[in-house]
Amino acid sequence: VLREPLPGLDGAVQNFEFSADGEVMAVTPANGETLVWDLSGSGPPRLLSGLDGTVWDWKFSADGQAMAVRLADGGALVWDLRGSGVPVLRGPLPGLDGTVEDWEFSADGQVLAGRLDDGGAFVWDLRGSGVPVLRGPLPGLDDTVWDWEFSADGEVLAVRLDDEGGEPADGGGLVWDLSGSGPPRPLPGLDGTVRGWEFSADGEVLAVQLGDDTLRWWDLSGPGSPTSSRPLAGHTGTVRDWEFSSNEDTLITGSDDGSVRLWKMK
């Protein structure tokens, strides 16, 4: 059903994205501004004001309740999209001294992690209705962040570092506990080269491929340091892929040796 042309849109469209629930749509026209429409209901799209200035890019939280916007001047803003009417500006992200290069929401949309152009990384708490709370720069981080991943509950953040050549192949990895309201707490135990990883759906196990092509898992369920398994023995070639079963009690691995193996986790 043709809903109506989008109001307020003059000129060519450069980029667009829907929120996860399909009720909000953000569009960047060629002039660099960003426009946001409320698509809920059966009437014509409703233009929501509140986004001013040139926008470099944006990202919706998975629940569609927040939108983080990166500006051309290097700053970053967060909007609250809950309720009806104009998006509520939660404020510029505090504590930023450099340009935000990339970011990621936790699955519940309550935490935002950002990577800066100087290689550092910050974490913000978006709970509540006020300005995002700076949880702090990630402690213990001396190298450039290559990528990161939240556990499903948003309480653990794993970060993979790059090497001096700008590649992740020889970088290390660090894990932080984000539970509570204080600064992120580094969790020891993930040392050496990290080539890839995956969290279990409940966030209690992190499977990690190390630089020597072995695979280990870390138990993150208890307080204190993660508990590491021994390298998974049995494959005679490099493990190329792995995935947790839906009930989270089995790890499935595939190797260059042509075999697939199942590992009982519980």
CSV table of C-alpha atoms in Angstrom, one decimal:
chain,number,residue,atom,x,y,z
A,1,VAL,CA,0.0,0.0,0.0
A,2,LEU,CA,1.5,3.3,-1.1
A,3,ARG,CA,1.4,5.3,2.2
A,4,GLU,CA,2.2,8.8,0.7
A,5,PRO,CA,5.5,10.5,-0.4
A,6,LEU,CA,7.7,11.1,2.6
A,7,PRO,CA,7.1,14.7,3.8
A,8,GLY,CA,9.9,17.1,4.0
A,9,LEU,CA,12.2,15.3,1.6
A,10,ASP,CA,13.6,17.5,-1.2
A,11,GLY,CA,16.2,16.1,-3.5
A,12,ALA,CA,18.0,12.8,-3.9
A,13,VAL,CA,18.2,10.2,-1.2
A,14,GLN,CA,21.7,9.0,-0.2
A,15,ASN,CA,20.9,6.4,2.5
A,16,PHE,CA,18.1,5.1,4.6
A,17,GLU,CA,17.4,2.6,7.4
A,18,PHE,CA,14.4,1.2,9.3
A,19,SER,CA,14.3,0.6,13.0
A,20,ALA,CA,14.0,-3.1,14.0
A,21,ASP,CA,10.2,-2.7,14.7
A,22,GLY,CA,9.7,-1.0,11.4
A,23,GLU,CA,8.0,2.0,13.0
A,24,VAL,CA,10.8,4.5,12.4
A,25,MET,CA,12.7,5.3,9.2
A,26,ALA,CA,15.8,7.5,8.9
A,27,VAL,CA,16.9,9.0,5.6
A,28,THR,CA,20.0,10.9,4.6
A,29,PRO,CA,19.3,13.1,1.6
A,30,ALA,CA,22.2,14.2,-0.6
A,31,ASN,CA,22.5,17.5,1.3
A,32,GLY,CA,23.9,15.6,4.3
A,33,GLU,CA,21.0,16.3,6.7
A,34,THR,CA,19.1,13.4,8.3
A,35,LEU,CA,15.3,13.2,8.4
A,36,VAL,CA,13.3,10.8,10.6
A,37,TRP,CA,9.7,9.6,10.0
A,38,ASP,CA,7.2,7.9,12.3
A,39,LEU,CA,5.6,5.1,10.2
A,40,SER,CA,3.3,3.8,13.0
A,41,GLY,CA,-0.4,3.9,12.4
A,42,SER,CA,-2.2,3.8,9.0
A,43,GLY,CA,-1.9,7.5,8.1
A,44,PRO,CA,0.8,9.2,6.1
A,45,PRO,CA,4.4,9.1,7.4
A,46,ARG,CA,4.9,11.8,10.0
A,47,LEU,CA,8.2,13.8,9.9
A,48,LEU,CA,9.9,13.9,13.3
A,49,SER,CA,12.0,17.0,13.9
A,50,GLY,CA,15.0,17.2,16.2
A,51,LEU,CA,18.0,16.1,14.0
A,52,ASP,CA,20.0,19.2,13.0
A,53,GLY,CA,23.4,19.4,11.3
A,54,THR,CA,25.3,17.3,8.9
A,55,VAL,CA,25.2,13.6,9.8
A,56,TRP,CA,27.9,11.1,8.8
A,57,ASP,CA,26.0,8.0,9.7
A,58,TRP,CA,23.7,6.5,12.3
A,59,LYS,CA,22.7,3.2,14.0
A,60,PHE,CA,19.4,2.1,15.6
A,61,SER,CA,19.4,0.0,18.7
A,62,ALA,CA,18.1,-3.6,18.1
A,63,ASP,CA,14.9,-2.7,20.0
A,64,GLY,CA,14.3,0.4,17.9
A,65,GLN,CA,14.1,2.6,21.0
A,66,ALA,CA,17.3,4.6,20.5
A,67,MET,CA,19.3,6.0,17.6
A,68,ALA,CA,23.0,7.0,17.7
A,69,VAL,CA,24.1,9.6,15.2
A,70,ARG,CA,27.7,10.4,14.2
A,71,LEU,CA,28.2,13.9,13.0
A,72,ALA,CA,30.6,15.2,10.3
A,73,ASP,CA,32.5,17.2,13.0
A,74,GLY,CA,33.4,14.0,14.8
A,75,GLY,CA,30.9,14.2,17.6
A,76,ALA,CA,28.1,11.8,18.4
A,77,LEU,CA,24.6,12.2,19.7
A,78,VAL,CA,21.9,9.8,21.0
A,79,TRP,CA,18.2,10.2,20.5
A,80,ASP,CA,15.4,8.5,22.5
A,81,LEU,CA,12.7,7.2,20.0
A,82,ARG,CA,10.3,5.9,22.7
A,83,GLY,CA,6.8,7.2,22.7
A,84,SER,CA,5.3,9.4,20.1
A,85,GLY,CA,6.3,12.8,18.7
A,86,VAL,CA,9.7,14.4,18.3
A,87,PRO,CA,12.7,12.2,19.1
A,88,VAL,CA,14.1,13.2,22.5
A,89,LEU,CA,17.8,14.3,22.4
A,90,ARG,CA,19.5,12.3,25.1
A,91,GLY,CA,22.5,14.5,24.6
A,92,PRO,CA,26.0,14.4,23.0
A,93,LEU,CA,28.0,11.5,24.3
A,94,PRO,CA,30.1,12.8,27.2
A,95,GLY,CA,33.9,12.3,27.5
A,96,LEU,CA,34.7,12.4,23.8
A,97,ASP,CA,38.0,14.0,22.9
A,98,GLY,CA,38.4,12.3,19.5
A,99,THR,CA,36.2,11.4,16.5
A,100,VAL,CA,33.9,8.4,16.9
A,101,GLU,CA,34.8,5.9,14.1
A,102,ASP,CA,32.3,3.1,14.9
A,103,TRP,CA,30.0,1.9,17.6
A,104,GLU,CA,27.7,-0.9,18.7
A,105,PHE,CA,24.6,-1.2,20.9
A,106,SER,CA,24.1,-4.0,23.3
A,107,ALA,CA,21.1,-6.2,22.3
A,108,ASP,CA,18.9,-4.6,24.9
A,109,GLY,CA,19.8,-1.1,23.7
A,110,GLN,CA,21.0,-0.1,27.2
A,111,VAL,CA,24.7,0.2,26.5
A,112,LEU,CA,26.6,1.8,23.6
A,113,ALA,CA,30.3,1.1,23.0
A,114,GLY,CA,32.3,3.3,20.7
A,115,ARG,CA,35.7,3.2,19.0
A,116,LEU,CA,37.6,6.4,18.5
A,117,ASP,CA,40.0,7.4,15.7
A,118,ASP,CA,42.9,7.4,18.1
A,119,GLY,CA,42.3,3.7,18.8
A,120,GLY,CA,40.6,4.1,22.2
A,121,ALA,CA,37.2,2.9,23.1
A,122,PHE,CA,34.5,4.2,25.5
A,123,VAL,CA,31.3,2.7,27.0
A,124,TRP,CA,28.1,4.7,27.7
A,125,ASP,CA,25.1,3.7,29.8
A,126,LEU,CA,21.8,4.7,28.2
A,127,ARG,CA,19.5,3.5,31.0
A,128,GLY,CA,17.1,6.1,32.2
A,129,SER,CA,15.9,9.2,30.3
A,130,GLY,CA,18.7,11.7,30.9
A,131,VAL,CA,22.0,12.3,29.2
A,132,PRO,CA,24.0,9.1,28.6
A,133,VAL,CA,26.3,8.2,31.5
A,134,LEU,CA,30.0,7.7,30.6
A,135,ARG,CA,30.9,4.4,32.1
A,136,GLY,CA,34.5,5.2,31.2
A,137,PRO,CA,37.2,4.5,28.7
A,138,LEU,CA,37.9,0.8,28.6
A,139,PRO,CA,40.7,0.2,31.1
A,140,GLY,CA,43.8,-1.8,30.1
A,141,LEU,CA,43.4,-1.0,26.4
A,142,ASP,CA,46.8,-0.1,24.9
A,143,ASP,CA,46.2,-1.1,21.3
A,144,THR,CA,43.8,-0.1,18.6
A,145,VAL,CA,40.4,-1.8,18.7
A,146,TRP,CA,39.6,-3.8,15.6
A,147,ASP,CA,36.1,-5.1,16.5
A,148,TRP,CA,34.0,-6.0,19.5
A,149,GLU,CA,31.0,-8.0,20.5
A,150,PHE,CA,28.5,-7.8,23.4
A,151,SER,CA,27.1,-10.9,25.2
A,152,ALA,CA,23.4,-11.3,24.7
A,153,ASP,CA,22.6,-9.8,28.1
A,154,GLY,CA,24.8,-6.8,27.5
A,155,GLU,CA,26.9,-7.5,30.6
A,156,VAL,CA,30.1,-8.6,29.0
A,157,LEU,CA,32.0,-6.8,26.2
A,158,ALA,CA,34.8,-8.6,24.3
A,159,VAL,CA,37.2,-6.6,22.2
A,160,ARG,CA,39.7,-7.8,19.5
A,161,LEU,CA,42.8,-5.7,18.9
A,162,ASP,CA,44.7,-5.3,15.7
A,163,ASP,CA,48.5,-5.6,15.3
A,164,GLU,CA,50.7,-2.7,14.3
A,165,GLY,CA,50.0,-3.3,10.6
A,166,GLY,CA,46.3,-2.6,11.0
A,167,GLU,CA,45.2,-6.2,10.7
A,168,PRO,CA,43.4,-8.3,13.3
A,169,ALA,CA,45.4,-11.5,12.5
A,170,ASP,CA,48.1,-10.9,15.2
A,171,GLY,CA,46.1,-8.9,17.7
A,172,GLY,CA,45.1,-9.8,21.2
A,173,GLY,CA,41.8,-9.7,23.0
A,174,LEU,CA,40.3,-8.3,26.2
A,175,VAL,CA,37.0,-8.9,28.0
A,176,TRP,CA,35.2,-6.5,30.3
A,177,ASP,CA,32.4,-7.0,32.9
A,178,LEU,CA,29.8,-4.2,32.3
A,179,SER,CA,27.4,-5.3,35.1
A,180,GLY,CA,26.7,-2.9,37.8
A,181,SER,CA,27.0,0.9,37.5
A,182,GLY,CA,30.7,1.4,37.9
A,183,PRO,CA,33.4,1.5,35.3
A,184,PRO,CA,34.0,-1.6,33.1
A,185,ARG,CA,36.1,-4.2,34.9
A,186,PRO,CA,38.7,-6.1,32.8
A,187,LEU,CA,38.4,-9.8,33.1
A,188,PRO,CA,41.8,-11.6,33.0
A,189,GLY,CA,42.4,-14.8,31.2
A,190,LEU,CA,42.2,-13.9,27.5
A,191,ASP,CA,45.9,-13.5,26.6
A,192,GLY,CA,47.7,-13.9,23.3
A,193,THR,CA,46.6,-13.6,19.7
A,194,VAL,CA,42.8,-13.7,19.0
A,195,ARG,CA,41.5,-14.5,15.5
A,196,GLY,CA,37.8,-14.8,16.2
A,197,TRP,CA,35.2,-15.6,18.8
A,198,GLU,CA,31.5,-16.2,19.5
A,199,PHE,CA,29.4,-15.8,22.6
A,200,SER,CA,26.8,-18.4,23.5
A,201,ALA,CA,23.3,-17.1,23.4
A,202,ASP,CA,23.1,-16.8,27.2
A,203,GLY,CA,26.4,-14.9,27.3
A,204,GLU,CA,27.9,-17.3,29.8
A,205,VAL,CA,30.5,-18.9,27.4
A,206,LEU,CA,32.9,-17.3,25.0
A,207,ALA,CA,34.5,-19.5,22.4
A,208,VAL,CA,37.8,-18.1,21.1
A,209,GLN,CA,40.1,-19.1,18.2
A,210,LEU,CA,43.7,-18.3,19.1
A,211,GLY,CA,46.7,-17.5,16.9
A,212,ASP,CA,48.0,-21.0,17.1
A,213,ASP,CA,44.7,-22.1,15.4
A,214,THR,CA,43.5,-23.8,18.5
A,215,LEU,CA,40.0,-23.2,20.0
A,216,ARG,CA,39.3,-22.7,23.6
A,217,TRP,CA,36.2,-21.5,25.5
A,218,TRP,CA,36.0,-19.3,28.6
A,219,ASP,CA,33.3,-19.7,31.3
A,220,LEU,CA,32.0,-16.2,32.1
A,221,SER,CA,29.1,-17.3,34.3
A,222,GLY,CA,30.7,-16.8,37.7
A,223,PRO,CA,32.3,-13.8,39.4
A,224,GLY,CA,36.0,-13.1,39.1
A,225,SER,CA,38.3,-14.4,36.3
A,226,PRO,CA,36.9,-16.3,33.4
A,227,THR,CA,37.7,-20.0,33.5
A,228,SER,CA,39.5,-21.3,30.5
A,229,SER,CA,39.2,-24.7,29.0
A,230,ARG,CA,42.1,-26.6,27.5
A,231,PRO,CA,42.5,-26.3,23.7
A,232,LEU,CA,39.9,-28.5,22.0
A,233,ALA,CA,41.8,-31.6,20.8
A,234,GLY,CA,40.9,-33.8,18.0
A,235,HIS,CA,41.0,-31.7,14.8
A,236,THR,CA,44.1,-32.2,12.7
A,237,GLY,CA,43.6,-29.0,10.8
A,238,THR,CA,42.7,-25.3,11.5
A,239,VAL,CA,39.3,-24.8,12.9
A,240,ARG,CA,37.5,-22.4,10.5
A,241,ASP,CA,34.1,-22.1,11.9
A,242,TRP,CA,32.2,-22.8,15.1
A,243,GLU,CA,28.7,-22.3,16.5
A,244,PHE,CA,26.8,-23.0,19.7
A,245,SER,CA,23.7,-25.2,19.6
A,246,SER,CA,20.4,-23.5,20.3
A,247,ASN,CA,20.2,-25.0,23.8
A,248,GLU,CA,23.8,-23.8,24.5
A,249,ASP,CA,25.1,-27.1,25.7
A,250,THR,CA,27.1,-28.1,22.6
A,251,LEU,CA,29.8,-26.3,20.6
A,252,ILE,CA,30.0,-27.4,16.9
A,253,THR,CA,33.3,-26.9,15.1
A,254,GLY,CA,34.4,-27.4,11.5
A,255,SER,CA,38.0,-27.8,10.4
A,256,ASP,CA,40.3,-27.8,7.4
A,257,ASP,CA,40.7,-31.6,8.0
A,258,GLY,CA,37.2,-32.0,6.6
A,259,SER,CA,35.6,-33.0,9.9
A,260,VAL,CA,32.8,-31.6,12.0
A,261,ARG,CA,32.9,-32.2,15.8
A,262,LEU,CA,30.5,-31.7,18.7
A,263,TRP,CA,31.8,-30.6,22.1
A,264,LYS,CA,29.6,-30.9,25.2
A,265,MET,CA,29.7,-27.7,27.2
A,266,LYS,CA,27.5,-28.7,30.1
